[in-house]
MMTF fields as JSON, N, C-alpha, C and O atoms, coordinates in Angstrom:
{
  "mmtfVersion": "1.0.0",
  "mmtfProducer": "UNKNOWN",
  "numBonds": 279,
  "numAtoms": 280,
  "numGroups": 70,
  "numChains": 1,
  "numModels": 1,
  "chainsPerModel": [1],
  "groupsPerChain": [70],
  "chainIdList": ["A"],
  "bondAtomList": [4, 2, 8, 6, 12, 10, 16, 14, 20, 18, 24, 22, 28, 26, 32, 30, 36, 34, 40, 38, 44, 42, 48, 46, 52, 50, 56, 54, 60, 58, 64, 62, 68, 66, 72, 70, 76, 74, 80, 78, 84, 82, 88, 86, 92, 90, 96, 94, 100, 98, 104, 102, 108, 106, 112, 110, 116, 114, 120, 118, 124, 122, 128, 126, 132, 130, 136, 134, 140, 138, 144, 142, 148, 146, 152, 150, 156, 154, 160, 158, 164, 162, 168, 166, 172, 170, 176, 174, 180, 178, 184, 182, 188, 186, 192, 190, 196, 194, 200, 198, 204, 202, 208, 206, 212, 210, 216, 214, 220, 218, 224, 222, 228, 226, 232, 230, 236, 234, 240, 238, 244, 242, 248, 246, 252, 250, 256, 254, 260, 258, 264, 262, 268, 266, 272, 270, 276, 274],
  "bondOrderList": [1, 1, 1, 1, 1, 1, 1, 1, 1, 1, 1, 1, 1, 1, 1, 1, 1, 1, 1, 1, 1, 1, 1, 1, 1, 1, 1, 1, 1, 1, 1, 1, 1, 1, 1, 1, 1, 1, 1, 1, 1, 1, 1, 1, 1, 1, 1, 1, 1, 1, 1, 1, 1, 1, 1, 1, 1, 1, 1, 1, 1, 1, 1, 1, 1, 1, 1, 1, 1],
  "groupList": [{"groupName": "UNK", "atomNameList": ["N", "CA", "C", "O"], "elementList": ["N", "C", "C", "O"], "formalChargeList": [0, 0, 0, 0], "bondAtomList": [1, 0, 2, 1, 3, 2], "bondOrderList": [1, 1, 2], "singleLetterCode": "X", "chemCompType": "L-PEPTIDE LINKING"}],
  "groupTypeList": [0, 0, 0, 0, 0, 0, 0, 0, 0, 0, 0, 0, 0, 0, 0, 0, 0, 0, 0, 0, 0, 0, 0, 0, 0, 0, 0, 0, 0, 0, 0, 0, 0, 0, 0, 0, 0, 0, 0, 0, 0, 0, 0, 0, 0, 0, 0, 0, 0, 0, 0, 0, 0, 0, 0, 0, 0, 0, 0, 0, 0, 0, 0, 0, 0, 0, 0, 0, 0, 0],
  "groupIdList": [1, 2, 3, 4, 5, 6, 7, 8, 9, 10, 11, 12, 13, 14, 15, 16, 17, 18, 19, 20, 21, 22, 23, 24, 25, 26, 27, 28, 29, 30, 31, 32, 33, 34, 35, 36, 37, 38, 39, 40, 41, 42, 43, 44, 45, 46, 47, 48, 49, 50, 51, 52, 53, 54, 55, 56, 57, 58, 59, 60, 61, 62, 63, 64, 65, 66, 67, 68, 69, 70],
  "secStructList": [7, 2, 2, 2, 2, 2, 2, 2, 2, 2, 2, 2, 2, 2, 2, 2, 2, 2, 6, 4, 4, 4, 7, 7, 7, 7, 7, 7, 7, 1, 7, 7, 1, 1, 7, 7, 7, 2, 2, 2, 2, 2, 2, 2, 2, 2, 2, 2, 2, 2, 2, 2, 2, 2, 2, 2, 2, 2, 2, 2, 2, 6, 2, 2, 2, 2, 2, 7, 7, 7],
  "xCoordList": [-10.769, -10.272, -10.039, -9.22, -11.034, -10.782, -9.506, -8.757, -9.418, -8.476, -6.539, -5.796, -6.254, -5.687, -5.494, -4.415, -6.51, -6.658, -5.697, -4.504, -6.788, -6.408, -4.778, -4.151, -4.179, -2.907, -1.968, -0.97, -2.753, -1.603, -2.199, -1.188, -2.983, -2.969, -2.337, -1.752, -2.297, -0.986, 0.833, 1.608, 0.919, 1.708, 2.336, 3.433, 1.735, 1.665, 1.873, 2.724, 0.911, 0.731, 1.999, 2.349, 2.542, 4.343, 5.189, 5.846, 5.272, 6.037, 5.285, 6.104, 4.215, 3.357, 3.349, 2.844, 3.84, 3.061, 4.658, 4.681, 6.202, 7.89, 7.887, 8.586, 7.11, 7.55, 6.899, 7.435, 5.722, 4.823, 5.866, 6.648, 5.962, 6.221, 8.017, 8.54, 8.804, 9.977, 9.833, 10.776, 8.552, 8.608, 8.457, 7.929, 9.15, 9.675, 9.138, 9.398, 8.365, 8.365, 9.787, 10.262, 10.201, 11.614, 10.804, 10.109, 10.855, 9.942, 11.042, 11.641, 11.62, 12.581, 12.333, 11.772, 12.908, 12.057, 12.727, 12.327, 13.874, 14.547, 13.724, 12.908, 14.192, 13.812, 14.821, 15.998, 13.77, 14.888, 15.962, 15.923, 16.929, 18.353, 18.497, 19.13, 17.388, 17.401, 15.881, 14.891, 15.903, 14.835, 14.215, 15.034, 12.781, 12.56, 11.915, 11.085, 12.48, 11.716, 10.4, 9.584, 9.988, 8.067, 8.271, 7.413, 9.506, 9.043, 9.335, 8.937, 9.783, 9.892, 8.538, 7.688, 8.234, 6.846, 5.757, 4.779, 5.874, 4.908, 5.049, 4.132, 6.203, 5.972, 5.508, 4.848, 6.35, 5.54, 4.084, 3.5, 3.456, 2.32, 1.492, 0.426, 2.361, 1.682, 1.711, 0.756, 2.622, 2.829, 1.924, 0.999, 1.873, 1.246, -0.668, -1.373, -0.899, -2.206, -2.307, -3.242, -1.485, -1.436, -1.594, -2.45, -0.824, -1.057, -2.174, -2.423, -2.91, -3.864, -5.5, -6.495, -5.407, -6.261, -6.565, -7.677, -5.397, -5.117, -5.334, -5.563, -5.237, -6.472, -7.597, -8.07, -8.511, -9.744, -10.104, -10.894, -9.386, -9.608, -9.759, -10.657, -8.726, -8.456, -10.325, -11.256, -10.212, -11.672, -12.998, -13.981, -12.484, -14.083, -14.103, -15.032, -13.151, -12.91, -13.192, -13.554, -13.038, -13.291, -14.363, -14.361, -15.465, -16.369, -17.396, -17.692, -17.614, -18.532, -17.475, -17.849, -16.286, -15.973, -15.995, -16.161, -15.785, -15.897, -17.558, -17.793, -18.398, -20.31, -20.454, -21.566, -19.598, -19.769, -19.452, -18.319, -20.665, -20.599, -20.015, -20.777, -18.503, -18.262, -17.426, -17.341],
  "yCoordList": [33.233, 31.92, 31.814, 31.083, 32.802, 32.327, 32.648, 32.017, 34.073, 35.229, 34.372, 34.544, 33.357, 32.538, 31.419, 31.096, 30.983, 29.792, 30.679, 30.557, 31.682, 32.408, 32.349, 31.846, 33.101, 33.43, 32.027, 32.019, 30.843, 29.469, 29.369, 28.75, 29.377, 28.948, 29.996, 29.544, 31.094, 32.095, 31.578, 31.45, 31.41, 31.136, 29.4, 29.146, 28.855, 27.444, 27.293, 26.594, 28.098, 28.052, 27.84, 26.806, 28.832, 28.775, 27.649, 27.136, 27.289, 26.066, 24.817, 24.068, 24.476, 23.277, 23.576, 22.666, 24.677, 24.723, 24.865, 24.949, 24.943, 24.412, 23.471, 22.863, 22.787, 21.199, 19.986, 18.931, 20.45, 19.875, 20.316, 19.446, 21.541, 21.603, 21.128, 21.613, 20.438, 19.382, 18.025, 17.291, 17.562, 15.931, 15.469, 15.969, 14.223, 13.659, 12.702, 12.221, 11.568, 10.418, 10.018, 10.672, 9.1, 8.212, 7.149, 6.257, 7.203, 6.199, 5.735, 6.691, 4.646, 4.116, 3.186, 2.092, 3.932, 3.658, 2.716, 2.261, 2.331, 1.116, -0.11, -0.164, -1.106, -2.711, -3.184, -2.852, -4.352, -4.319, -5.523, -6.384, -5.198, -5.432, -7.327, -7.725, -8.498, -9.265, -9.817, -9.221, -10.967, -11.449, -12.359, -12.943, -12.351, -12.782, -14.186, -14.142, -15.402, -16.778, -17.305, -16.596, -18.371, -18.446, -19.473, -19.981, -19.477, -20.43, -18.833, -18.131, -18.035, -16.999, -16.74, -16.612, -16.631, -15.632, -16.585, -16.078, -17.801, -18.595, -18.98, -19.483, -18.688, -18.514, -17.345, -17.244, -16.185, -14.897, -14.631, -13.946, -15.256, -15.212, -16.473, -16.274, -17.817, -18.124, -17.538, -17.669, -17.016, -16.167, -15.172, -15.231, -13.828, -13.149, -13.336, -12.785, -14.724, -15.049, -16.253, -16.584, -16.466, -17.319, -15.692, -15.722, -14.484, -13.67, -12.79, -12.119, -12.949, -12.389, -12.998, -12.419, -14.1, -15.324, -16.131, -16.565, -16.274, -17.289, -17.0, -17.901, -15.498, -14.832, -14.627, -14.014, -15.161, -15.26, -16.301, -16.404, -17.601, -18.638, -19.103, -19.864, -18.54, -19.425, -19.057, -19.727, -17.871, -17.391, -17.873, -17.971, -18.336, -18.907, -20.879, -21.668, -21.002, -22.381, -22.666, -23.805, -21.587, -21.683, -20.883, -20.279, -20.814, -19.955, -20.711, -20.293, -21.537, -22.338, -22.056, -21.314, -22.45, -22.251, -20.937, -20.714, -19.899, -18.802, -17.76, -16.789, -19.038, -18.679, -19.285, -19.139, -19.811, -20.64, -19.604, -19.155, -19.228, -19.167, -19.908, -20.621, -19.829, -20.045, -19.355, -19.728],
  "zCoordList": [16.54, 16.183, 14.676, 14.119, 14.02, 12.724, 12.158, 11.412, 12.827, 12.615, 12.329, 11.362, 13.806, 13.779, 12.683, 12.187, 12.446, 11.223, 10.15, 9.873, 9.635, 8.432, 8.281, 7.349, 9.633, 9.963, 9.383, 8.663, 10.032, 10.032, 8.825, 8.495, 7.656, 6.456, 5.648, 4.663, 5.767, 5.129, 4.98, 4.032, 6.357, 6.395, 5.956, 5.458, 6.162, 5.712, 3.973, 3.422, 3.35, 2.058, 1.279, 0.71, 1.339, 0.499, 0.902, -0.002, 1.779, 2.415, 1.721, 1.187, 1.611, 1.372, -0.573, -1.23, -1.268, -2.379, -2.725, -3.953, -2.166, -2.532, -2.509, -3.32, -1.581, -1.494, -2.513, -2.851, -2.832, -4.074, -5.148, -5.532, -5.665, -6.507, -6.603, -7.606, -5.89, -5.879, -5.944, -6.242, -5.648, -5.914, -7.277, -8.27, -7.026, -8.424, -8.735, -7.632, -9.429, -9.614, -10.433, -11.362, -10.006, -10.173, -11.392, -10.907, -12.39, -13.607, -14.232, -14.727, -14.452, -15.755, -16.905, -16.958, -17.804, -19.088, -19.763, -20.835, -19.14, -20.062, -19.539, -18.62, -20.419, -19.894, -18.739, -18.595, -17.68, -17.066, -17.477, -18.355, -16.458, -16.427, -16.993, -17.97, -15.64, -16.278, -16.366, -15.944, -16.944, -17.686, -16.125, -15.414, -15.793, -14.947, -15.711, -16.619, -15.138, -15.678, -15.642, -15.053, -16.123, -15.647, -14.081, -13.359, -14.008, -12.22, -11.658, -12.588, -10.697, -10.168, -10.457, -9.576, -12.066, -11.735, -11.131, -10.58, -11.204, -10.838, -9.203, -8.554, -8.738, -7.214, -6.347, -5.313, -7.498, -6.951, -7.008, -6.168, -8.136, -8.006, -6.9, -6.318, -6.826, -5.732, -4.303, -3.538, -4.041, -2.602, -2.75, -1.939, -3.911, -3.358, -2.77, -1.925, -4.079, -3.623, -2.132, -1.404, -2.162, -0.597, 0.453, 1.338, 0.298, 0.797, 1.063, 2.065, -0.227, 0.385, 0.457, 0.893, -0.016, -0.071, 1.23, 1.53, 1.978, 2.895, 4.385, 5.192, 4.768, 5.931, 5.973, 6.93, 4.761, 4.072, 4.51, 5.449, 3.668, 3.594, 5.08, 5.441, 5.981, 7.579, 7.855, 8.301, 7.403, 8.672, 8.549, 9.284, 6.528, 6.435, 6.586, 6.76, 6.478, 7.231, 8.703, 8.995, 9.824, 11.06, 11.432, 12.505, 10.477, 10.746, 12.096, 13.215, 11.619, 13.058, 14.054, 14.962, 14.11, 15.484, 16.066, 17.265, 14.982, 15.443, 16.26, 16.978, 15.355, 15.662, 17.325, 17.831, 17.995, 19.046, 20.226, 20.397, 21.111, 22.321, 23.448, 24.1, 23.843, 25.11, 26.015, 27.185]
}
């Protein structure tokens, strides 16, 4: 069995160690294009904390109902 392993990590190796060595991070270094305003940022920031705040919030608001045996 091992004999096998060995075999598929031989062969594996070169294939897995072309493909690492082709990835790219895509990074751009200019500024961007346009200027984002303080309402946009102030909705994006309310959404993303409604997002991840607000499946929190439901569960600890309905926590008794959720402690209830029926």
């Amino acid at each position: 069995m091992s004999g096998l392993l060995l075999t598929a990590l031989r062969r594996a190796g070169p294939v897995l160690r072309t493909q690492a060595g082709s990835q790219r991070a895509h990074l751009f270094t200019r500024p961007a294009k346009e200027k984002i305003g303080p309402l946009e940022t102030v909705i994006a920031m309310g959404m993303f904390s409604l997002a991840i705040l607000g499946p929190s919030g439901w569960i600890l608001a309905h926590l008794e109902d959720y402690k209830k045996k029926e």
